[in-house]
Every structure is written in structure tokens, then in C-alpha cells.
Short mmCIF file of C-alpha atoms in Angstrom, two decimals:
data_model
loop_
_atom_site.label_atom_id
_atom_site.label_comp_id
_atom_site.label_asym_id
_atom_site.label_seq_id
_atom_site.Cartn_x
_atom_site.Cartn_y
_atom_site.Cartn_z
CA UNK A 278 44.34 -60.88 -30.39
CA UNK A 279 45.25 -64.62 -30.47
CA UNK A 280 48.57 -65.87 -29.15
CA UNK A 281 51.32 -65.87 -31.73
CA UNK A 282 51.61 -69.67 -31.76
CA UNK A 283 47.87 -70.23 -32.12
CA UNK A 284 47.97 -67.82 -35.06
CA UNK A 285 51.17 -68.97 -36.75
CA UNK A 286 51.34 -72.75 -36.35
CA UNK A 287 48.09 -73.81 -38.05
CA UNK A 288 48.68 -71.42 -40.93
CA UNK A 289 52.20 -72.70 -41.50
CA UNK A 290 50.89 -76.27 -41.57
CA UNK A 291 48.36 -75.25 -44.21
CA UNK A 292 50.98 -73.37 -46.23
CA UNK A 293 53.35 -76.34 -46.18
CA UNK A 294 50.64 -78.81 -47.20
CA UNK A 295 49.26 -76.70 -50.04
CA UNK A 296 52.65 -75.51 -51.33
CA UNK A 297 53.95 -79.09 -51.43
CA UNK A 298 50.86 -80.32 -53.28
CA UNK A 299 51.13 -77.36 -55.68
CA UNK A 300 54.79 -78.14 -56.43
CA UNK A 301 54.00 -81.79 -57.12
CA UNK A 302 51.18 -80.83 -59.48
CA UNK A 303 53.44 -78.31 -61.27
CA UNK A 304 56.09 -81.00 -61.71
CA UNK A 305 53.54 -83.39 -63.21
CA UNK A 306 52.11 -80.69 -65.48
CA UNK A 307 55.50 -79.69 -66.89
CA UNK A 308 56.86 -83.22 -67.28
CA UNK A 309 53.75 -84.61 -68.98
CA UNK A 310 51.93 -81.62 -70.48
CA UNK A 311 48.65 -83.15 -69.27
CA UNK A 312 45.90 -80.65 -68.58
CA UNK A 313 44.58 -82.56 -65.57
CA UNK A 314 47.78 -81.68 -63.70
CA UNK A 315 47.54 -78.06 -64.82
CA UNK A 316 44.04 -77.98 -63.32
CA UNK A 317 45.33 -79.51 -60.08
CA UNK A 318 48.09 -76.91 -59.96
CA UNK A 319 45.62 -74.10 -60.53
CA UNK A 320 43.41 -75.50 -57.78
CA UNK A 321 46.20 -75.63 -55.20
CA UNK A 322 47.36 -72.12 -56.08
CA UNK A 323 43.81 -70.87 -55.66
CA UNK A 324 43.63 -72.60 -52.29
CA UNK A 325 46.79 -70.72 -51.27
CA UNK A 326 45.25 -67.47 -52.47
CA UNK A 327 42.19 -68.10 -50.31
CA UNK A 328 44.41 -68.80 -47.32
CA UNK A 329 46.45 -65.63 -47.82
CA UNK A 330 43.46 -63.45 -48.69
CA UNK A 331 42.03 -63.43 -45.15
CA UNK A 332 41.65 -59.80 -44.07
CA UNK A 333 41.36 -60.86 -40.43
CA UNK A 334 44.59 -62.85 -40.58
CA UNK A 335 46.38 -59.99 -42.32
CA UNK A 336 45.40 -57.49 -39.66
CA UNK A 337 46.53 -59.89 -36.91
CA UNK A 338 49.80 -60.46 -38.75
CA UNK A 339 50.49 -56.72 -38.96
CA UNK A 340 49.82 -56.40 -35.24
CA UNK A 341 52.24 -59.21 -34.45
CA UNK A 342 54.89 -57.65 -36.69
CA UNK A 343 54.61 -54.42 -34.72
CA UNK A 344 54.68 -56.25 -31.39
CA UNK A 345 57.87 -55.81 -29.41
CA UNK A 346 58.00 -59.48 -28.42
CA UNK A 347 57.99 -60.59 -32.06
CA UNK A 348 60.79 -58.18 -32.95
CA UNK A 349 63.02 -59.58 -30.21
CA UNK A 350 62.75 -63.16 -31.53
CA UNK A 351 64.62 -62.93 -34.86
CA UNK A 352 63.48 -66.28 -36.30
CA UNK A 353 59.87 -65.55 -35.38
CA UNK A 354 60.06 -62.02 -36.77
CA UNK A 355 61.57 -63.22 -40.06
CA UNK A 356 58.79 -65.78 -40.49
CA UNK A 357 56.20 -63.07 -39.93
CA UNK A 358 57.89 -60.83 -42.51
CA UNK A 359 57.93 -63.58 -45.13
CA UNK A 360 54.34 -64.49 -44.31
CA UNK A 361 53.33 -60.86 -44.76
CA UNK A 362 54.95 -60.98 -48.22
CA UNK A 363 52.46 -63.73 -49.06
CA UNK A 364 49.43 -61.92 -47.64
CA UNK A 365 50.09 -58.52 -49.24
CA UNK A 366 49.57 -59.52 -52.92
CA UNK A 367 46.58 -61.68 -51.99
CA UNK A 368 44.51 -58.99 -50.30
CA UNK A 369 42.82 -57.80 -53.51
CA UNK A 370 39.57 -59.26 -54.85
CA UNK A 371 39.64 -63.08 -54.76
CA UNK A 372 37.96 -63.46 -58.17
CA UNK A 373 40.60 -61.19 -59.71
CA UNK A 374 43.44 -63.21 -58.19
CA UNK A 375 41.86 -66.48 -59.31
CA UNK A 376 41.62 -65.12 -62.84
CA UNK A 377 45.33 -64.20 -62.75
CA UNK A 378 46.31 -67.71 -61.63
CA UNK A 379 44.17 -69.31 -64.34
CA UNK A 380 45.63 -67.13 -67.10
CA UNK A 381 49.22 -67.67 -65.89
CA UNK A 382 48.71 -71.43 -65.91
CA UNK A 383 47.11 -71.37 -69.36
CA UNK A 384 50.09 -69.49 -70.78
CA UNK A 385 52.53 -71.83 -69.03
CA UNK A 386 50.66 -74.81 -70.50
CA UNK A 387 50.77 -73.23 -73.95
CA UNK A 388 54.58 -72.93 -73.73
CA UNK A 389 54.88 -76.49 -72.38
CA UNK A 390 52.95 -78.07 -75.26
CA UNK A 391 54.02 -75.72 -78.05
CA UNK A 392 56.34 -76.97 -80.77
CA UNK A 393 57.61 -74.68 -83.50
CA UNK A 394 56.30 -75.34 -87.01
CA UNK A 395 59.26 -75.44 -89.39
CA UNK A 396 59.06 -76.59 -93.01
CA UNK A 397 55.66 -78.08 -92.32
CA UNK A 398 56.60 -80.17 -89.29
CA UNK A 399 56.82 -79.55 -85.54
CA UNK A 400 60.35 -79.27 -84.14
CA UNK A 401 61.75 -78.69 -80.66
CA UNK A 402 63.56 -75.70 -79.19
CA UNK A 403 66.74 -77.81 -79.23
CA UNK A 404 66.39 -78.22 -83.00
CA UNK A 405 65.92 -74.47 -83.46
CA UNK A 406 69.08 -73.98 -81.38
CA UNK A 407 70.96 -76.47 -83.57
CA UNK A 408 69.98 -74.57 -86.73
CA UNK A 409 71.03 -71.21 -85.30
CA UNK A 410 74.35 -72.62 -84.13
CA UNK A 411 75.28 -74.64 -87.21
CA UNK A 412 73.34 -73.66 -90.36
CA UNK A 413 75.21 -71.35 -92.79
CA UNK A 414 72.31 -70.63 -95.16
CA UNK A 415 70.89 -67.24 -94.15
CA UNK A 416 67.46 -67.99 -95.59
CA UNK A 417 67.10 -71.15 -93.49
CA UNK A 418 68.37 -69.31 -90.42
CA UNK A 419 65.79 -66.57 -90.94
CA UNK A 420 62.97 -69.12 -91.17
CA UNK A 421 64.18 -70.77 -87.94
CA UNK A 422 64.48 -67.44 -86.11
CA UNK A 423 61.01 -66.33 -87.23
CA UNK A 424 59.61 -69.73 -86.26
CA UNK A 425 61.08 -69.36 -82.76
CA UNK A 426 58.82 -66.32 -82.31
CA UNK A 427 55.58 -68.09 -83.30
CA UNK A 428 54.55 -68.67 -79.69
CA UNK A 429 54.70 -64.91 -79.08
CA UNK A 430 51.89 -64.27 -81.53
CA UNK A 431 49.78 -66.98 -79.86
CA UNK A 432 50.07 -65.64 -76.30
CA UNK A 433 50.71 -61.88 -76.65
CA UNK A 434 47.13 -60.66 -76.16
CA UNK A 435 46.70 -62.86 -73.09
CA UNK A 436 50.01 -61.65 -71.63
CA UNK A 437 48.92 -58.01 -72.02
CA UNK A 438 45.59 -58.83 -70.39
CA UNK A 439 47.51 -60.54 -67.59
CA UNK A 440 49.77 -57.51 -67.11
CA UNK A 441 46.70 -55.31 -66.69
CA UNK A 442 45.14 -57.73 -64.20
CA UNK A 443 48.38 -57.84 -62.21
CA UNK A 444 48.52 -54.05 -62.17
CA UNK A 445 44.94 -53.86 -60.99
CA UNK A 446 45.64 -56.30 -58.17
CA UNK A 447 48.78 -54.38 -57.18
CA UNK A 448 46.85 -51.09 -57.03
CA UNK A 449 44.24 -52.74 -54.80
CA UNK A 450 47.12 -53.83 -52.56
CA UNK A 451 48.30 -50.21 -52.31
CA UNK A 452 51.09 -50.08 -54.92
CA UNK A 453 51.61 -47.97 -58.03
CA UNK A 454 51.73 -51.08 -60.24
CA UNK A 455 52.72 -54.73 -60.24
CA UNK A 456 56.36 -53.92 -60.92
CA UNK A 457 56.65 -51.75 -57.81
CA UNK A 458 54.85 -54.35 -55.69
CA UNK A 459 57.11 -57.14 -56.95
CA UNK A 460 60.30 -55.28 -56.07
CA UNK A 461 58.93 -54.48 -52.61
CA UNK A 462 58.05 -58.12 -51.96
CA UNK A 463 61.47 -59.18 -53.24
CA UNK A 464 63.13 -56.77 -50.78
CA UNK A 465 64.71 -54.83 -53.63
CA UNK A 466 64.88 -51.05 -53.66
CA UNK A 467 63.92 -49.72 -57.11
CA UNK A 468 66.26 -46.74 -56.89
CA UNK A 469 69.21 -48.91 -55.83
CA UNK A 470 68.41 -51.50 -58.52
CA UNK A 471 68.34 -49.01 -61.37
CA UNK A 472 71.45 -47.31 -60.03
CA UNK A 473 73.28 -50.65 -60.36
CA UNK A 474 71.79 -51.21 -63.82
CA UNK A 475 72.88 -47.72 -64.92
CA UNK A 476 76.40 -48.47 -63.68
CA UNK A 477 76.44 -51.73 -65.64
CA UNK A 478 75.13 -50.00 -68.77
CA UNK A 479 77.82 -47.33 -68.48
CA UNK A 480 80.66 -49.81 -67.84
CA UNK A 481 79.62 -52.28 -70.55
CA UNK A 482 78.57 -50.01 -73.42
CA UNK A 483 81.97 -49.54 -75.05
CA UNK A 484 83.37 -53.01 -74.23
CA UNK A 485 80.18 -54.55 -75.64
CA UNK A 486 80.35 -52.42 -78.79
CA UNK A 487 83.93 -53.53 -79.38
CA UNK A 488 83.21 -57.19 -78.63
CA UNK A 489 80.16 -57.21 -80.89
CA UNK A 490 82.16 -55.57 -83.65
CA UNK A 491 84.63 -58.48 -83.53
CA UNK A 492 81.78 -60.97 -83.42
CA UNK A 493 80.11 -59.31 -86.40
CA UNK A 494 83.38 -59.50 -88.34
CA UNK A 495 83.38 -63.25 -87.68
CA UNK A 496 79.77 -63.49 -88.88
CA UNK A 497 80.63 -61.75 -92.15
CA UNK A 498 83.19 -64.48 -92.85
CA UNK A 499 80.92 -67.32 -91.72
CA UNK A 500 77.94 -66.25 -93.82
CA UNK A 501 79.78 -64.39 -96.60
CA UNK A 502 77.81 -61.19 -96.03
CA UNK A 503 78.63 -57.57 -95.22
CA UNK A 504 78.30 -56.06 -91.75
CA UNK A 505 75.25 -54.13 -92.93
CA UNK A 506 73.54 -57.39 -93.87
CA UNK A 507 73.83 -58.94 -90.37
CA UNK A 508 70.38 -59.55 -88.91
CA UNK A 509 69.02 -61.11 -85.69
CA UNK A 510 68.96 -64.61 -87.21
CA UNK A 511 72.72 -64.54 -87.80
CA UNK A 512 73.35 -64.86 -84.06
CA UNK A 513 73.42 -68.26 -82.40
CA UNK A 514 70.48 -67.69 -80.07
CA UNK A 515 66.92 -66.50 -80.85
CA UNK A 516 67.24 -63.60 -78.38
CA UNK A 517 71.03 -63.07 -78.59
CA UNK A 518 71.30 -63.87 -74.90
CA UNK A 519 74.04 -66.48 -75.34
CA UNK A 520 77.51 -66.10 -76.82
CA UNK A 521 77.83 -67.96 -80.13
CA UNK A 522 80.67 -70.42 -80.70
CA UNK A 523 83.76 -68.52 -81.76
CA UNK A 524 86.02 -69.53 -84.63
CA UNK A 525 88.83 -70.81 -82.41
CA UNK A 526 86.71 -71.92 -79.42
CA UNK A 527 84.48 -74.89 -80.20
CA UNK A 528 83.37 -76.41 -76.89
CA UNK A 529 80.58 -78.70 -78.08
CA UNK A 530 82.95 -81.41 -79.41
CA UNK A 531 84.37 -81.87 -75.90
CA UNK A 532 80.95 -83.07 -74.70
CA UNK A 533 79.73 -84.98 -77.75
CA UNK A 534 80.54 -88.46 -76.44
CA UNK A 535 80.37 -87.62 -72.73
CA UNK A 536 77.89 -88.56 -70.02
CA UNK A 537 76.86 -85.11 -68.87
CA UNK A 538 74.94 -86.42 -65.86
CA UNK A 539 77.94 -88.40 -64.59
CA UNK A 540 80.28 -85.44 -65.09
CA UNK A 541 77.94 -83.24 -63.08
CA UNK A 542 77.70 -85.80 -60.29
CA UNK A 543 81.48 -86.19 -60.11
CA UNK A 544 82.19 -82.46 -60.13
CA UNK A 545 79.84 -81.70 -57.26
CA UNK A 546 81.12 -84.65 -55.24
CA UNK A 547 84.68 -83.37 -55.70
CA UNK A 548 83.78 -80.08 -54.00
CA UNK A 549 81.94 -81.81 -51.18
CA UNK A 550 78.36 -81.48 -52.44
CA UNK A 551 76.34 -84.65 -53.12
CA UNK A 552 73.76 -84.45 -55.93
CA UNK A 553 73.09 -88.17 -56.43
CA UNK A 554 69.68 -88.06 -54.72
CA UNK A 555 68.60 -84.97 -56.67
CA UNK A 556 69.50 -86.55 -60.01
CA UNK A 557 67.66 -89.77 -59.16
CA UNK A 558 64.42 -87.80 -58.70
CA UNK A 559 64.95 -85.66 -61.80
CA UNK A 560 63.56 -85.79 -65.36
CA UNK A 561 66.51 -85.00 -67.59
CA UNK A 562 65.86 -85.91 -71.23
CA UNK A 563 63.58 -84.81 -74.08
CA UNK A 564 60.10 -86.22 -74.48
CA UNK A 565 56.97 -85.15 -76.40
CA UNK A 566 54.68 -82.74 -74.49
CA UNK A 567 57.32 -82.12 -71.84
CA UNK A 568 58.36 -78.57 -70.96
CA UNK A 569 61.38 -77.76 -73.15
CA UNK A 570 63.16 -75.52 -70.69
CA UNK A 571 65.07 -76.34 -67.51
CA UNK A 572 64.37 -75.66 -63.86
CA UNK A 573 65.07 -76.91 -60.36
CA UNK A 574 62.27 -77.28 -57.83
CA UNK A 575 62.31 -77.89 -54.09
CA UNK A 576 59.05 -79.77 -53.67
CA UNK A 577 58.69 -79.78 -49.87
CA UNK A 578 61.63 -77.86 -48.28
CA UNK A 579 62.54 -81.19 -46.69
CA UNK A 580 64.83 -82.76 -49.26
CA UNK A 581 62.63 -83.61 -52.27
CA UNK A 582 64.57 -81.59 -54.84
CA UNK A 583 64.27 -82.25 -58.59
CA UNK A 584 65.57 -80.91 -61.89
CA UNK A 585 63.71 -80.81 -65.18
CA UNK A 586 66.01 -80.69 -68.22
CA UNK A 587 66.16 -81.75 -71.88
CA UNK A 588 69.80 -82.77 -72.09
CA UNK A 589 71.79 -83.10 -75.28
CA UNK A 590 75.53 -83.71 -75.38
CA UNK A 591 76.74 -80.17 -75.87
CA UNK A 592 78.30 -77.38 -73.84
CA UNK A 593 75.02 -75.49 -73.42
CA UNK A 594 73.33 -78.37 -71.67
CA UNK A 595 76.45 -79.16 -69.66
CA UNK A 596 76.42 -75.58 -68.38
CA UNK A 597 72.65 -75.67 -67.83
CA UNK A 598 72.79 -78.85 -65.74
CA UNK A 599 75.57 -77.37 -63.59
CA UNK A 600 73.40 -74.26 -63.22
CA UNK A 601 70.28 -76.16 -62.16
CA UNK A 602 72.23 -78.35 -59.72
CA UNK A 603 73.64 -75.13 -58.27
CA UNK A 604 70.06 -74.31 -57.28
CA UNK A 605 69.68 -77.88 -56.09
CA UNK A 606 72.65 -77.96 -53.71
CA UNK A 607 71.61 -74.61 -52.23
CA UNK A 608 68.18 -76.05 -51.41
CA UNK A 609 69.63 -79.32 -50.16
CA UNK A 610 72.10 -77.88 -47.65
CA UNK A 611 69.81 -75.36 -45.96
CA UNK A 612 69.54 -76.04 -42.23
CA UNK A 613 66.64 -78.51 -41.94
CA UNK A 614 66.03 -77.56 -38.31
CA UNK A 615 64.77 -74.14 -39.41
CA UNK A 616 61.01 -73.51 -39.57
CA UNK A 617 59.36 -74.30 -42.91
CA UNK A 618 59.22 -70.71 -44.22
CA UNK A 619 62.93 -70.22 -43.57
CA UNK A 620 64.04 -73.43 -45.32
CA UNK A 621 64.48 -71.55 -48.60
CA UNK A 622 67.34 -69.50 -50.08
CA UNK A 623 67.81 -66.02 -48.65
CA UNK A 624 66.64 -64.58 -51.97
CA UNK A 625 66.11 -65.50 -55.60
CA UNK A 626 69.28 -63.61 -56.51
CA UNK A 627 71.38 -65.60 -54.03
CA UNK A 628 70.30 -68.95 -55.47
CA UNK A 629 70.78 -67.57 -59.00
CA UNK A 630 74.29 -66.52 -57.95
CA UNK A 631 75.17 -70.10 -56.99
CA UNK A 632 73.62 -71.46 -60.19
CA UNK A 633 75.53 -68.98 -62.33
CA UNK A 634 78.76 -69.57 -60.43
CA UNK A 635 78.46 -73.28 -61.35
CA UNK A 636 77.22 -72.74 -64.91
CA UNK A 637 80.24 -70.63 -65.82
CA UNK A 638 82.63 -73.52 -65.23
CA UNK A 639 82.28 -75.03 -68.71
CA UNK A 640 84.39 -72.11 -69.92
CA UNK A 641 87.08 -72.65 -67.26
CA UNK A 642 90.22 -74.33 -68.76
CA UNK A 643 91.06 -76.14 -65.52
CA UNK A 644 87.51 -77.51 -65.26
CA UNK A 645 87.63 -78.68 -68.90
CA UNK A 646 90.83 -80.61 -68.21
CA UNK A 647 89.41 -82.23 -65.08
CA UNK A 648 85.91 -83.06 -66.32
CA UNK A 649 85.81 -82.94 -70.12
CA UNK A 650 89.15 -84.70 -70.69
CA UNK A 651 90.58 -81.77 -72.60
CA UNK A 652 94.37 -82.25 -72.88
CA UNK A 653 96.34 -79.90 -70.64
CA UNK A 654 98.31 -78.48 -73.54
CA UNK A 655 95.14 -77.78 -75.51
CA UNK A 656 93.52 -76.13 -72.48
CA UNK A 657 96.56 -73.90 -72.03
CA UNK A 658 96.37 -72.93 -75.69
CA UNK A 659 92.69 -72.09 -75.28
CA UNK A 660 93.18 -70.31 -71.95
CA UNK A 661 93.18 -66.70 -73.13
CA UNK A 662 90.51 -67.33 -75.73
CA UNK A 663 88.27 -69.00 -73.16
CA UNK A 664 88.77 -66.06 -70.83
CA UNK A 665 87.77 -63.71 -73.63
CA UNK A 666 84.85 -66.00 -74.52
CA UNK A 667 83.51 -65.98 -70.95
CA UNK A 668 83.84 -62.19 -70.86
CA UNK A 669 81.93 -62.02 -74.15
CA UNK A 670 79.27 -64.33 -72.70
CA UNK A 671 78.88 -62.08 -69.67
CA UNK A 672 78.72 -58.92 -71.78
CA UNK A 673 76.09 -60.44 -74.05
CA UNK A 674 74.04 -61.67 -71.11
CA UNK A 675 74.14 -58.36 -69.21
CA UNK A 676 73.09 -56.37 -72.26
CA UNK A 677 70.26 -58.85 -72.89
CA UNK A 678 69.26 -58.67 -69.22
CA UNK A 679 69.04 -54.87 -69.49
CA UNK A 680 66.57 -55.32 -72.35
CA UNK A 681 64.37 -57.55 -70.23
CA UNK A 682 64.42 -55.44 -67.06
CA UNK A 683 63.77 -52.16 -68.84
CA UNK A 684 61.05 -53.72 -71.00
CA UNK A 685 59.14 -55.09 -68.01
CA UNK A 686 59.58 -51.82 -66.11
CA UNK A 687 58.07 -49.85 -69.01
CA UNK A 688 55.41 -52.46 -69.81
CA UNK A 689 53.97 -52.42 -66.28
CA UNK A 690 54.04 -48.64 -66.21
CA UNK A 691 52.08 -48.47 -69.49
CA UNK A 692 50.81 -51.76 -70.95
CA UNK A 693 48.78 -49.91 -73.61
CA UNK A 694 51.83 -48.52 -75.40
CA UNK A 695 53.21 -50.07 -78.59
CA UNK A 696 55.05 -52.95 -76.93
CA UNK A 697 56.42 -54.27 -80.24
CA UNK A 698 58.11 -50.92 -80.86
CA UNK A 699 59.29 -50.67 -77.23
CA UNK A 700 60.90 -54.12 -77.48
CA UNK A 701 62.89 -53.33 -80.60
CA UNK A 702 63.93 -49.89 -79.33
CA UNK A 703 65.52 -51.61 -76.32
CA UNK A 704 67.04 -54.41 -78.40
CA UNK A 705 68.65 -51.81 -80.66
CA UNK A 706 69.80 -49.70 -77.69
CA UNK A 707 71.30 -52.43 -75.53
CA UNK A 708 72.11 -55.27 -77.95
CA UNK A 709 72.94 -53.21 -81.07
CA UNK A 710 70.79 -55.50 -83.21
CA UNK A 711 68.86 -54.16 -86.17
CA UNK A 712 65.12 -54.72 -86.39
CA UNK A 713 64.16 -56.48 -89.63
CA UNK A 714 62.52 -54.06 -92.04
CA UNK A 715 58.76 -53.92 -91.62
CA UNK A 716 58.67 -56.36 -88.70
CA UNK A 717 55.83 -55.61 -86.31
CA UNK A 718 55.29 -58.81 -84.30
CA UNK A 719 55.07 -59.41 -80.53
CA UNK A 720 58.57 -60.93 -80.37
CA UNK A 721 58.77 -59.96 -76.69
CA UNK A 722 55.95 -62.39 -75.84
CA UNK A 723 58.01 -65.34 -77.10
CA UNK A 724 60.13 -65.00 -73.97
CA UNK A 725 58.42 -67.26 -71.45
CA UNK A 726 59.49 -65.22 -68.41
CA UNK A 727 57.40 -62.20 -69.40
CA UNK A 728 54.17 -64.16 -69.12
CA UNK A 729 54.95 -66.73 -66.43
CA UNK A 730 57.88 -65.44 -64.33
CA UNK A 731 57.22 -61.68 -64.20
CA UNK A 732 59.67 -59.15 -62.75
CA UNK A 733 62.29 -61.86 -62.32
CA UNK A 734 65.10 -60.97 -64.70
CA UNK A 735 66.80 -58.44 -62.44
CA UNK A 736 67.60 -61.39 -60.19
CA UNK A 737 69.63 -63.01 -62.98
CA UNK A 738 71.68 -59.84 -63.37
CA UNK A 739 72.16 -59.37 -59.63
CA UNK A 740 72.94 -63.08 -59.39
CA UNK A 741 75.77 -62.69 -61.91
CA UNK A 742 77.16 -59.83 -59.83
CA UNK A 743 77.04 -61.93 -56.67
CA UNK A 744 78.57 -64.92 -58.50
CA UNK A 745 81.61 -62.77 -59.29
CA UNK A 746 81.75 -61.64 -55.69
CA UNK A 747 81.67 -65.30 -54.62
CA UNK A 748 84.50 -66.11 -57.03
CA UNK A 749 86.83 -63.70 -55.25
CA UNK A 750 85.46 -64.52 -51.78
CA UNK A 751 86.15 -68.25 -52.12
CA UNK A 752 89.61 -67.77 -53.58
CA UNK A 753 90.43 -65.46 -50.69
CA UNK A 754 88.99 -67.91 -48.15
CA UNK A 755 90.94 -70.87 -49.57
CA UNK A 756 94.08 -68.78 -50.09
CA UNK A 757 94.44 -70.49 -53.44
CA UNK A 758 94.02 -69.78 -57.13
CA UNK A 759 91.47 -72.57 -57.63
CA UNK A 760 88.36 -73.90 -55.91
CA UNK A 761 88.04 -77.05 -58.03
CA UNK A 762 88.41 -80.55 -56.51
CA UNK A 763 88.45 -79.03 -53.02
CA UNK A 764 85.85 -80.14 -50.51
CA UNK A 765 86.58 -76.91 -48.65
CA UNK A 766 84.77 -75.11 -51.50
CA UNK A 767 81.50 -76.86 -50.70
CA UNK A 768 82.10 -76.49 -46.97
CA UNK A 769 82.52 -72.73 -47.39
CA UNK A 770 79.33 -72.42 -49.46
CA UNK A 771 77.35 -74.49 -46.97
CA UNK A 772 78.58 -72.50 -43.99
CA UNK A 773 78.40 -69.01 -45.45
CA UNK A 774 75.55 -69.16 -47.98
CA UNK A 775 73.39 -72.30 -47.88
CA UNK A 776 72.94 -73.20 -44.21
CA UNK A 777 71.38 -69.89 -43.03
CA UNK A 778 68.42 -70.29 -45.38
CA UNK A 779 66.08 -67.31 -45.28
CA UNK A 780 66.51 -66.47 -41.59
CA UNK A 781 68.14 -63.15 -42.52
CA UNK A 782 67.58 -60.85 -45.53
CA UNK A 783 69.85 -61.42 -48.54
CA UNK A 784 71.83 -58.20 -48.06
CA UNK A 785 72.68 -59.18 -44.47
CA UNK A 786 73.70 -62.65 -45.63
CA UNK A 787 76.13 -61.14 -48.12
CA UNK A 788 77.55 -58.73 -45.57
CA UNK A 789 78.03 -61.57 -43.10
CA UNK A 790 79.79 -63.62 -45.77
CA UNK A 791 82.26 -61.02 -47.01
CA UNK A 792 81.84 -57.81 -45.02
CA UNK A 793 80.09 -55.76 -47.72
CA UNK A 794 76.87 -55.64 -49.67
CA UNK A 795 76.32 -56.43 -53.34
CA UNK A 796 79.01 -54.65 -55.31
CA UNK A 797 79.18 -54.63 -59.16
CA UNK A 798 82.91 -53.87 -58.90
CA UNK A 799 83.76 -57.60 -58.76
CA UNK A 800 81.84 -58.46 -61.92
CA UNK A 801 83.42 -55.51 -63.72
CA UNK A 802 86.88 -56.54 -62.48
CA UNK A 803 86.40 -60.16 -63.54
CA UNK A 804 84.89 -59.63 -66.98
CA UNK A 805 85.01 -56.02 -68.16
CA UNK A 806 88.28 -54.37 -67.18
#
């Protein structure tokens, strides 16, 4: 058996080189929509697959993981664990894995270039959002909602094929299916996860029913229809994953004439976190052929952090930019002296927690006074309604998240079932939304995550839970009722959450930060009770 350093060091150099090149190609592909960059991205990912597919390396890695010396060196052992998580899914047939990468990239490219056809012309996702938030004609809303699902029809067959390929690869790697393998590699216990989800379903069912009843009453007035006539297109988001503007809470006007980028920069600076360098490298505004979504990417784990966005001057994009820069500051303030593999967040859910913690602030009255120039008296008047609005937002998101997690769980267990029917059964169960009569379309495939970010959504839900935990943790640490405009807020996050990187598992990080593991009690206390 080779020495640990002769095994580990050259492989880590290769991983760093290929992963950095892959990230750069992905950035170019999603900011330009050019197929040459998609091909480069596919090539680098396939190079990584070849690296991680070595059976000889994998056997050596398992031996080193079992070696007593490795277990005594915690940083070394953690690197070996994370490296094993890369080798495990790449042990199946190389041609199969290459096919998976190619199909994933094709679907991603389809979403990047796709523009909805509406009234005979292509329009952006932002324009669909504008219609669903502002149009009062139900017929026009229906056309916009149905148009938002067009991409689903185009990619559905390929997504199902991809699901089957992923399952086949997971079985070759020794797992029941891709879903089970993904949770294992994410260091999530399936039983614990679904226990938390069951608790959330139980605690939110009646509050959500009551909140949606009030929302539906508002919709009957807005659209001059009866409750029985309310359909999916009457909500302000194509998937009903966002809370619509309420009658007495209109946040968009506060951002109409504002510089959202400058607000974001100032807010983070006020809590001791500098985002100037991240914003300078970012691509923030709409352009033809550019990916219409938003993401943050750490190109090299050495400080090259960027955000892709399509900003408009409204509350949604203000919240989204805060969210993405939440990811960005986490990446930025990880200890740079750590080895390459450990210069990442402890877990996807921990970086989502920070992003969600930041994104919620646009519904915080104090934040609106400080950064959106809302008069103090007006903010006080809106205080209770904003609190109720944020609770509604959280209820809506959790119920939507339950749709996604349960759908993926069932899809990977049986991809040959009627997925259109499965989707609507879950939408009706968790979101209390009626399926349009006679509709039998692959609406599920219009959600980009299902094809290109599989088995990810549970991390959004767990991230929201941790964000609520952080809310109470920071207030307790600062012995104050606010964490805004306090550099001690950023200092706390750097010390407790960011700096450790991935040198310990996420559940140990959380226990070290507040003395207990992930607990849904805090989310329920903040938003449900």
C-alpha cells in the first residue's frame, strides 16, 4: 500500500485543477448559453469521473480510512471521508456515468436557453412572474401559468431516462436507488429526515389550511371569483412556492427606485462581512441566452466567488441577492489554511441556512427602515402584518418543499409510475391546490431541480430549520433583540459557522455552535406557534 501522502497529494491536485476548470466552464455556459462551454463543462466533469472511477484508488482509500493512523489525524480522516464520497458514486460503469453527465448538461442547457412562448413571442421568467403578480384577468393568468410549464413537456422524457440511469448507477454502487445513495453521500439519515418532515407536516397542516383560507378569501376579492373557482394560476408563483403580495403589505414599491446591489453591499458591510469583491466578479442583470435563475459559485475554494442573478428592482430580487450573498460570505470566510477539500461549507444545508437567514430580512421591519428607507412609523404600522407575512411565506415554502421531497423520493423508488398523477396528488395533499380538470402534463419536469439538482430540496427545508436556530442563537449570543448593524453578528457567524469549513460533519458543527443538533422546535416557535 502506498504512503498516505503519495496517495492523497497528487489526487487532490488533480481534483482541484479539474474542479476549478469545471466551475469556470459552468459559469461561462450559464452566463452565455453557448454550447462550446457546455461541451467544455461536460468534458471536465467526465475527467473527474475518470479520476474517481479508479477501482485501485478506491480500494486504497478504503484501507486508509480503516487505518488507525488516519483515524487519529482528524483533518486527514475528514479529507479521506469526503474523497470517498466522490469515489463511491463513480465506481459504476464509466460509459454509464458519462451518459448521465451528458444528459444532465443537455437538460441544464435546455433550461438556460429556453424562453416561454406567450402570445406568439418569447418572454422571460421575470415577465411570467410579473403577470402572475400583477395581472387581474384570469384568462391571461392561466395562459401565463400554462406557458411556464412548457419546458416540462420538452424535457420530461429525458428526465425520466436520467432518473433510471441514476438508479442503475446507484445499484451498481451498492445502493437501493439513487435517492438512498444521495442521502448517504450527503450524510443524512433517511429515517431521521422523514421523521423531521413528518413533524413539520403535522405542525403545519392546520396553520397552513387557515392561512391559505385567508389568502383564498383575498384572491376571491382580487379576481372577483368564488373560492371554488380558484385555480393554480391565481397564485403569484407558478409553483405556489412563494407568498403572494398581500392586500396591506406591498413591498415591491420600497425597492422600485433603489439600487439593490448597493443596498446588499451596505448591509453586509454593516454586519462585518465584505461582499465588494464577490459583486465585482458577478453577473447580475438579465441578458438573452443567460440562465434565468440565480446561484452562487465558489470557483476555486481560494476566493474566486461569483453570483449569477437577473436583478429587477423588486422585493423578490432583493431577497434573492441577499440569499445568494449569504452563500458567498460563507464561502469567503472559510479558513483558507485548510486543505482544499475542507475549504467548503460543512454541508449544503448549512450554507442554505445562512442564505435563508439573509433572504428573510426583506420582511423584517427594522431592516426595511435601515436599508429600504421605509419611514419608522410606517414600519411600525406594518410590523404585525410583516410578521404574519413572513410566517405565511415560511408555511407556503415548507408545504411546497414537502411536495418536492416526497415526489423525488417516490420517483426514484418507481420512475415508471404515473408521475403526472403523483405530482398532482402531492400538490393537492400538501399545498391544497386543485388540479385543473383534464390536465395531464409533466408539470413536475418544469422544476429545474428535478432534472439538474436531484435530491437537493430537503436541504432547503433543513436549511430553513437551521436558519431559525441561528436566529435565536445569535440573539442569545449578542444578548440583544437585534443583529442588524452589528459587526459582532458577522464575527459570530465567521467564528461559529464559516471558519471551520468542512473539517467536521454538519451535525457536529451545529452542536459545537449551540450545544444541540438540528431541532425543528425553533422554526415552529418562530413561525408556526
